[in-house]
Short mmCIF file of C-alpha atoms and ligand atoms in Angstrom, two decimals:
data_model
loop_
_atom_site.label_atom_id
_atom_site.label_comp_id
_atom_site.label_asym_id
_atom_site.label_seq_id
_atom_site.Cartn_x
_atom_site.Cartn_y
_atom_site.Cartn_z
CA MET A 174 5.88 -6.05 0.74
CA GLU A 175 4.17 -2.69 0.53
CA ARG A 176 6.24 -0.04 -1.20
CA LYS A 177 7.35 3.03 0.68
CA ARG A 178 5.78 6.31 -0.28
CA VAL A 179 7.32 9.41 -1.82
CA PHE A 180 5.49 12.75 -1.94
CA SER A 181 6.42 16.06 -3.52
CA GLY A 182 4.80 19.08 -5.10
CA ILE A 183 5.32 22.31 -6.98
CA GLN A 184 3.21 25.46 -6.96
CA PRO A 185 1.38 26.20 -10.22
CA THR A 186 2.62 29.76 -10.50
CA GLY A 187 3.65 30.45 -14.05
CA THR A 188 7.24 29.92 -15.03
CA VAL A 189 8.73 26.48 -14.45
CA HIS A 190 12.51 26.78 -14.68
CA ILE A 191 15.42 24.39 -14.87
CA GLY A 192 15.96 24.85 -11.11
CA ASN A 193 12.55 23.26 -10.49
CA TYR A 194 13.29 20.64 -13.09
CA PHE A 195 16.80 19.61 -12.01
CA GLY A 196 16.17 20.31 -8.31
CA ALA A 197 12.88 18.46 -8.00
CA ILE A 198 11.08 16.90 -10.98
CA LYS A 199 14.05 15.04 -12.46
CA GLN A 200 14.65 13.03 -9.31
CA TRP A 201 10.95 12.26 -8.98
CA ILE A 202 11.16 10.30 -12.23
CA ALA A 203 13.76 7.85 -10.94
CA LEU A 204 11.79 7.30 -7.73
CA GLN A 205 8.52 6.29 -9.34
CA ASP A 206 9.77 2.76 -10.12
CA ASP A 207 10.68 1.88 -6.56
CA TYR A 208 8.20 3.90 -4.52
CA ASP A 209 4.50 4.52 -4.38
CA ALA A 210 4.82 8.06 -5.72
CA LEU A 211 2.40 10.95 -5.21
CA TYR A 212 3.16 14.13 -7.13
CA CYS A 213 0.94 17.03 -6.26
CA ILE A 214 0.20 20.41 -7.82
CA VAL A 215 -0.06 22.59 -4.75
CA ASP A 216 -2.59 25.24 -5.73
CA LEU A 217 -3.51 26.08 -2.12
CA HIS A 218 0.12 27.05 -1.59
CA ALA A 219 0.01 29.20 -4.72
CA ILE A 220 -2.79 31.39 -3.32
CA THR A 221 -0.71 32.43 -0.31
CA VAL A 222 0.18 35.30 -2.64
CA PRO A 223 -2.48 36.84 -4.93
CA GLN A 224 -3.15 34.88 -8.13
CA LYS A 225 -5.38 35.73 -11.06
CA PRO A 226 -8.04 32.98 -10.95
CA SER A 227 -8.19 32.33 -14.70
CA ALA A 228 -4.39 32.14 -14.95
CA LEU A 229 -4.19 29.84 -11.92
CA ARG A 230 -6.54 27.34 -13.56
CA GLN A 231 -4.42 27.21 -16.70
CA ASN A 232 -1.19 27.02 -14.69
CA ILE A 233 -2.52 23.96 -12.87
CA ILE A 234 -3.15 22.18 -16.17
CA ASN A 235 0.22 23.26 -17.54
CA MET A 236 2.09 22.10 -14.46
CA ALA A 237 0.51 18.66 -14.83
CA LYS A 238 1.65 18.66 -18.45
CA TRP A 239 5.23 19.51 -17.43
CA TYR A 240 5.24 16.66 -14.92
CA ILE A 241 4.11 14.22 -17.60
CA ALA A 242 6.29 15.66 -20.37
CA ALA A 243 9.35 15.45 -18.12
CA GLY A 244 8.73 11.75 -17.52
CA ILE A 245 6.32 11.30 -14.62
CA ASP A 246 4.25 8.36 -15.81
CA PRO A 247 0.60 8.60 -14.73
CA GLN A 248 0.42 4.78 -14.84
CA LYS A 249 3.12 4.56 -12.19
CA SER A 250 2.62 7.73 -10.16
CA THR A 251 -0.40 9.49 -8.74
CA ILE A 252 -0.58 13.02 -10.14
CA PHE A 253 -3.22 15.20 -8.48
CA VAL A 254 -4.27 18.71 -7.48
CA GLN A 255 -4.04 19.62 -3.79
CA SER A 256 -7.38 21.45 -3.54
CA ASP A 257 -9.20 18.43 -4.98
CA ILE A 258 -8.59 16.80 -1.59
CA PRO A 259 -10.06 18.96 1.20
CA ALA A 260 -8.31 16.79 3.81
CA HIS A 261 -5.09 18.78 3.17
CA SER A 262 -6.71 21.93 4.54
CA GLU A 263 -8.37 20.09 7.39
CA LEU A 264 -5.15 18.42 8.54
CA ALA A 265 -3.30 21.73 8.20
CA TRP A 266 -5.80 23.25 10.65
CA ILE A 267 -5.30 20.44 13.14
CA LEU A 268 -1.52 20.71 12.83
CA ASN A 269 -1.86 24.46 13.40
CA THR A 270 -2.97 23.63 16.92
CA ILE A 271 0.37 21.96 17.70
CA ALA A 272 2.67 24.20 15.63
CA ARG A 273 4.14 26.88 17.88
CA MET A 274 4.76 30.50 17.03
CA GLY A 275 8.39 29.83 17.96
CA ASP A 276 8.64 27.08 15.30
CA MET A 277 7.09 29.26 12.64
CA GLU A 278 9.07 32.40 13.33
CA LYS A 279 12.25 30.51 12.45
CA MET A 280 11.12 29.83 8.87
CA THR A 281 13.49 31.68 6.57
CA GLN A 282 11.36 31.38 3.44
CA PHE A 283 8.62 33.50 5.01
CA LYS A 284 11.20 36.14 5.84
CA ASP A 285 12.52 36.04 2.27
CA LYS A 286 9.13 36.07 0.62
CA SER A 287 7.55 38.74 2.80
CA GLY A 288 10.66 40.93 2.88
CA ASP A 289 9.85 44.50 3.85
CA GLY A 290 6.14 43.81 3.38
CA ARG A 291 5.77 41.62 6.46
CA GLU A 292 2.78 43.57 7.79
CA ARG A 293 0.94 43.14 4.50
CA ALA A 294 1.85 39.46 3.95
CA SER A 295 -1.08 37.04 4.29
CA VAL A 296 -1.47 34.84 7.35
CA ALA A 297 -1.52 31.95 4.86
CA LEU A 298 2.00 32.82 3.66
CA PHE A 299 3.16 32.58 7.28
CA ASP A 300 1.29 29.29 7.75
CA TYR A 301 2.47 27.83 4.43
CA PRO A 302 4.92 25.31 6.02
CA VAL A 303 2.11 23.79 8.14
CA LEU A 304 0.03 23.13 5.01
CA MET A 305 3.12 21.54 3.48
CA ALA A 306 3.47 19.34 6.58
CA ALA A 307 -0.18 18.30 6.15
CA ASP A 308 0.46 17.37 2.49
CA ILE A 309 3.30 15.11 3.50
CA LEU A 310 1.89 13.53 6.69
CA LEU A 311 -1.55 12.80 5.25
CA TYR A 312 -0.11 10.07 3.02
CA ASP A 313 2.31 8.35 5.41
CA THR A 314 5.19 9.65 3.32
CA HIS A 315 8.69 8.29 3.88
CA ILE A 316 10.66 10.39 1.41
CA VAL A 317 10.30 14.01 0.25
CA PRO A 318 12.46 14.86 -2.79
CA VAL A 319 12.88 18.67 -2.93
CA GLY A 320 15.43 21.39 -3.55
CA ASP A 321 17.42 22.67 -0.59
CA ASP A 322 15.17 25.68 0.07
CA GLN A 323 12.54 23.23 1.35
CA VAL A 324 14.71 21.35 3.85
CA GLN A 325 13.66 23.59 6.73
CA HIS A 326 10.00 22.89 5.95
CA VAL A 327 10.56 19.14 5.99
CA GLU A 328 12.35 19.56 9.34
CA LEU A 329 9.25 21.32 10.68
CA THR A 330 7.13 18.47 9.29
CA ARG A 331 9.25 16.00 11.26
CA THR A 332 8.84 18.05 14.42
CA LEU A 333 5.07 18.22 14.01
CA ALA A 334 4.81 14.48 13.29
CA ARG A 335 6.77 13.60 16.43
CA ARG A 336 4.84 16.07 18.56
CA TYR A 337 1.49 14.79 17.32
CA ASN A 338 2.49 11.16 17.82
CA LYS A 339 3.61 11.86 21.36
CA ARG A 340 0.48 13.72 22.28
CA PHE A 341 -2.21 11.65 20.55
CA GLY A 342 -0.56 8.29 19.79
CA GLU A 343 1.46 6.89 16.87
CA THR A 344 -0.21 8.29 13.76
CA PHE A 345 2.30 9.80 11.39
CA ILE A 346 5.47 8.54 9.76
CA VAL A 347 8.41 10.88 10.33
CA PRO A 348 9.56 11.62 6.76
CA ARG A 349 13.00 12.48 5.48
CA THR A 350 14.28 14.84 2.80
CA LEU A 351 15.96 13.61 -0.35
CA LEU A 352 18.25 16.16 -2.01
CA SER A 353 19.58 15.87 -5.55
CA HIS A 354 22.75 17.12 -7.21
CA GLY A 355 20.73 20.00 -8.58
CA ALA A 356 19.33 20.87 -5.16
CA ARG A 357 20.41 24.45 -5.53
CA ILE A 358 20.68 25.83 -9.04
CA MET A 359 21.88 29.41 -8.86
CA GLY A 360 20.74 32.40 -10.91
CA LEU A 361 22.54 32.82 -14.24
CA ASP A 362 22.83 36.54 -13.54
CA ASN A 363 24.00 36.07 -9.95
CA PRO A 364 25.61 32.82 -8.77
CA HIS A 365 25.13 33.83 -5.12
CA LYS A 366 21.32 33.68 -5.25
CA LYS A 367 19.22 30.70 -6.23
CA MET A 368 17.46 30.63 -9.58
CA SER A 369 13.93 31.82 -8.92
CA LYS A 370 10.56 32.28 -10.58
CA SER A 371 10.19 35.63 -8.95
CA ALA A 372 13.52 36.98 -10.22
CA VAL A 373 13.37 40.49 -11.65
CA SER A 374 15.40 39.68 -14.76
CA VAL A 375 14.55 36.93 -17.28
CA TYR A 376 18.32 36.40 -17.53
CA ASN A 377 18.16 34.85 -14.04
CA TYR A 378 16.61 31.61 -15.24
CA ILE A 379 16.01 29.28 -18.14
CA ALA A 380 12.32 28.49 -18.30
CA LEU A 381 11.15 25.13 -19.60
CA THR A 382 9.24 27.16 -22.21
CA ASP A 383 12.35 28.96 -23.53
CA ASN A 384 13.13 28.17 -27.17
CA ALA A 385 16.58 27.24 -28.46
CA GLU A 386 17.45 30.81 -29.45
CA THR A 387 16.53 32.15 -26.01
CA ILE A 388 18.51 29.42 -24.27
CA ARG A 389 21.59 30.27 -26.37
CA LYS A 390 21.21 33.95 -25.59
CA LYS A 391 20.74 33.41 -21.86
CA ILE A 392 23.72 31.07 -21.51
CA LYS A 393 25.86 33.47 -23.52
CA LYS A 394 24.91 36.30 -21.16
CA ALA A 395 25.35 34.21 -17.99
CA VAL A 396 27.94 35.73 -15.65
CA THR A 397 31.27 33.92 -15.29
CA ASP A 398 34.11 34.19 -12.77
CA SER A 399 37.37 36.02 -13.17
CA GLY A 400 40.16 34.04 -14.85
CA SER A 401 39.67 31.69 -17.76
CA GLU A 402 40.08 28.19 -16.36
CA ILE A 403 37.12 25.83 -16.51
CA VAL A 404 37.19 24.10 -13.13
CA TYR A 405 34.59 22.95 -10.64
CA SER A 406 35.45 24.80 -7.45
CA ASP A 407 33.82 26.77 -4.65
CA ASP A 408 36.07 29.69 -5.59
CA LYS A 409 34.30 29.87 -8.94
CA PRO A 410 30.60 29.88 -8.07
CA ALA A 411 29.39 30.88 -11.54
CA LEU A 412 31.34 28.13 -13.29
CA LYS A 413 30.38 25.65 -10.62
CA ASN A 414 26.75 26.37 -11.42
CA LEU A 415 27.26 26.11 -15.20
CA LEU A 416 29.22 22.86 -14.84
CA THR A 417 26.44 21.50 -12.62
CA LEU A 418 23.89 22.28 -15.33
CA TYR A 419 26.11 20.62 -17.93
CA HIS A 420 26.46 17.55 -15.72
CA LEU A 421 22.73 17.37 -15.03
CA ALA A 422 21.80 17.74 -18.70
CA THR A 423 24.25 15.14 -20.01
CA GLY A 424 25.36 12.91 -17.11
CA THR A 425 29.02 13.74 -17.87
CA SER A 426 31.17 13.83 -14.72
CA PHE A 427 32.86 17.03 -13.54
CA ALA A 428 36.31 15.49 -14.01
CA GLU A 429 35.51 14.60 -17.60
CA LEU A 430 34.12 18.07 -18.30
CA GLU A 431 37.21 19.72 -16.80
CA ALA A 432 39.44 17.55 -18.98
CA ARG A 433 37.38 18.17 -22.10
CA TYR A 434 37.46 21.96 -21.67
CA ALA A 435 41.00 22.29 -20.28
CA GLN A 436 42.14 24.18 -23.39
CA SER A 437 38.86 25.95 -24.15
CA SER A 438 37.58 29.44 -23.63
CA TYR A 439 34.44 30.28 -21.64
CA GLY A 440 32.80 31.05 -24.99
CA GLU A 441 33.32 27.56 -26.39
CA PHE A 442 32.23 25.93 -23.15
CA LYS A 443 29.08 28.02 -23.02
CA ARG A 444 28.19 27.24 -26.63
CA ASP A 445 28.33 23.51 -25.90
CA LEU A 446 26.44 23.92 -22.65
CA ALA A 447 23.62 25.74 -24.43
CA GLU A 448 23.36 22.92 -26.99
CA ALA A 449 23.36 20.29 -24.23
CA LEU A 450 20.51 22.07 -22.47
CA ILE A 451 18.60 22.46 -25.73
CA ASP A 452 18.99 18.75 -26.48
CA HIS A 453 17.63 17.95 -23.05
CA ILE A 454 14.75 20.43 -22.95
CA VAL A 455 13.38 20.42 -26.51
CA PRO A 456 12.06 16.82 -26.34
CA ILE A 457 10.27 17.74 -23.11
CA GLN A 458 8.70 20.73 -24.88
CA GLU A 459 7.60 18.51 -27.74
CA ARG A 460 5.90 16.09 -25.36
CA PHE A 461 4.29 19.03 -23.53
CA SER A 462 2.68 20.24 -26.77
CA ALA A 463 1.39 16.78 -27.61
CA ILE A 464 -0.68 16.42 -24.41
CA SER A 465 -4.26 17.73 -24.57
CA ASP A 466 -6.10 19.47 -21.73
CA GLU A 467 -8.67 16.63 -21.81
CA GLU A 468 -6.02 13.99 -21.19
CA VAL A 469 -4.75 16.00 -18.26
CA HIS A 470 -8.22 16.35 -16.76
CA ASP A 471 -8.67 12.58 -16.92
CA ILE A 472 -5.30 11.94 -15.31
CA LEU A 473 -5.98 14.45 -12.53
CA THR A 474 -9.44 13.01 -11.88
CA ARG A 475 -8.01 9.51 -11.53
CA GLY A 476 -5.17 10.82 -9.39
CA ALA A 477 -7.59 12.62 -7.06
CA ALA A 478 -9.68 9.46 -6.62
CA ARG A 479 -6.63 7.48 -5.50
CA ALA A 480 -5.35 10.20 -3.21
CA ARG A 481 -8.81 10.80 -1.72
CA ALA A 482 -9.28 7.20 -0.67
CA TYR A 483 -6.06 7.25 1.30
CA ALA A 484 -6.56 10.74 2.74
CA ASN A 485 -10.09 10.04 3.95
CA GLU A 486 -9.01 6.96 5.83
CA LYS A 487 -6.15 8.80 7.47
CA MET A 488 -8.39 11.71 8.49
CA ARG A 489 -10.88 9.35 10.16
CA ALA A 490 -8.08 8.09 12.38
CA VAL A 491 -6.79 11.60 13.07
CA ARG A 492 -10.22 12.99 14.03
CA ALA A 493 -10.89 10.06 16.33
CA LEU A 494 -7.55 10.43 18.10
CA CYS A 495 -8.12 14.15 18.62
CA GLY A 496 -11.67 13.56 19.88
CA LEU A 497 -13.20 15.61 17.10
CA GLY A 498 -16.75 15.08 15.80
CA HIS A 499 -19.47 12.95 17.34
CA VAL A 500 -19.47 9.50 15.75
P1 AMP B 2004 8.65 26.26 -6.18
O1 AMP B 2004 9.00 26.82 -7.48
O2 AMP B 2004 9.03 27.14 -5.03
O3 AMP B 2004 7.25 25.71 -6.09
O4 AMP B 2004 9.62 24.99 -6.00
C1 AMP B 2004 9.33 23.72 -6.52
C2 AMP B 2004 10.49 22.77 -6.30
O5 AMP B 2004 11.62 23.21 -7.03
C3 AMP B 2004 10.94 22.65 -4.84
O6 AMP B 2004 11.31 21.32 -4.57
C4 AMP B 2004 12.14 23.55 -4.78
O7 AMP B 2004 13.06 23.16 -3.78
C5 AMP B 2004 12.74 23.34 -6.17
N1 AMP B 2004 13.52 24.52 -6.58
C6 AMP B 2004 13.07 25.78 -6.75
N2 AMP B 2004 14.09 26.60 -7.13
C7 AMP B 2004 15.19 25.82 -7.20
C8 AMP B 2004 16.56 26.06 -7.53
N3 AMP B 2004 16.99 27.29 -7.88
N4 AMP B 2004 17.42 25.03 -7.49
C9 AMP B 2004 17.00 23.80 -7.14
N5 AMP B 2004 15.74 23.49 -6.82
C10 AMP B 2004 14.83 24.49 -6.85
N1 LIG B 2005 6.66 24.33 -0.56
C1 LIG B 2005 7.10 23.66 -1.72
C2 LIG B 2005 7.81 24.66 -2.65
O1 LIG B 2005 7.55 25.80 -2.67
C3 LIG B 2005 5.98 23.01 -2.48
C4 LIG B 2005 5.30 21.97 -1.65
C5 LIG B 2005 4.09 22.08 -1.05
C6 LIG B 2005 5.81 20.69 -1.32
N2 LIG B 2005 3.77 20.94 -0.39
C7 LIG B 2005 4.80 20.07 -0.53
C8 LIG B 2005 6.98 20.00 -1.61
C9 LIG B 2005 4.97 18.79 0.00
C10 LIG B 2005 7.16 18.72 -1.08
C11 LIG B 2005 6.16 18.12 -0.28
O2 LIG B 2005 8.63 24.26 -3.40
#
C-alpha cells in the first residue's frame, strides 16, 4: 500500500527557536517512519519581507542543517528548497485565480505581520497563504504538521482544494492539520503572546543556537505568575508554558512534574528546567556543527530531484484540466 504523505516547511529567516522546534520540527521526526515525508525550506515565503540575499542563502543551508541535526533523516524524508521547484510558484498563480479577496482578507497573520504598515506591505505578504496552499496541494499531501498559527492557512488550503476540485474535476487531496502539544509556545517575557522570531527582546525566545549559559540566563529571567505553587493551570499562563517546555524536553507528565515540585520554589524549578532544555538542545547543536555545507548541498539536490518528479507530473494534470498551454 502506498504511504500517505506529510508536508511541512519553515522559512529560512535567521533565528530558529524552541517554538519552531517543539511546535513543528519535533513532530515531523516521528512522522517520517509512517509517512512519505516532504520537509521544505520555504525561501519564497521568506522574501515576502525584505531579506539580504547573502544572508538568505546561508540561512537556507543552516535551516537544512537544523532539520537534519534535530533528527530528520534524509534517507527517510525528502528535504528540499521551495524555489528549486518552480511548480510551487506556478500552482500558486493558478490558485490565485480561485482564491477570493474575501477569503484572503480574513487571514489574521497578514494583519499581524503588516500591522500599521498595511499600505507598505508587499502583495506577496498578502498572497503568502496561497503559496502555502500550493506547497501542500502540489504533493497530494494528507497531513500538515504545524504550530497553531498556521491552522487558518491550512483551512484556506482545504477551501481552495475543494473549490478547484469542484470546478475542474477531482485533482487535489483535501489535507488536514496535525497539531502537537507544543503547538503554541509562548514568549518567555510575555506568556500571552507566542514565542516569535521577530520579538523585540532576545528574552522572548530560546534560540537553537543559544549556549548553556544563555539558556540558564533566559529561563532565570522568564516571567512567572503570582503565588508560588507549581501547577499546570490556565490561571497560571507563565507556569503552564514553562511546564509545557519541561514536558516537551523530557517527556515527564504534568502530574509527575507537579508532584516533583510540590515543595519547591520557582527558582529550583527553573534551574532544573534550564538543565533539561540544555540536555535536549546541546546534542542537536553538536550534530549541527558536524554537518558540512557540501553534505547539505548534496542532500538538497537529491531532495529537489525527488520533489520535482512528483511536482511536474501534478502540474501537467493541472494545466490540462485548466485548459492552459497548447499541447
Ligand atoms: P515560522 O517561524 O513562522 O516559519 O514557523 C515555522 C513553524 O514553527 C510553523 O509550523 C509554526 O506554526 C511553528 N511555530 C512558530 N512559532 C511557534 C510557537 N511560538 N509555538 C509553536 N509553534 C510555533
Ligand atoms: N507558513 C508557514 C510558517 O510560516 C511555513 C510554510 C510554508 C508551510 N509553506 C508551508 C508550513 C506548507 C506547512 C506546509 O510557518
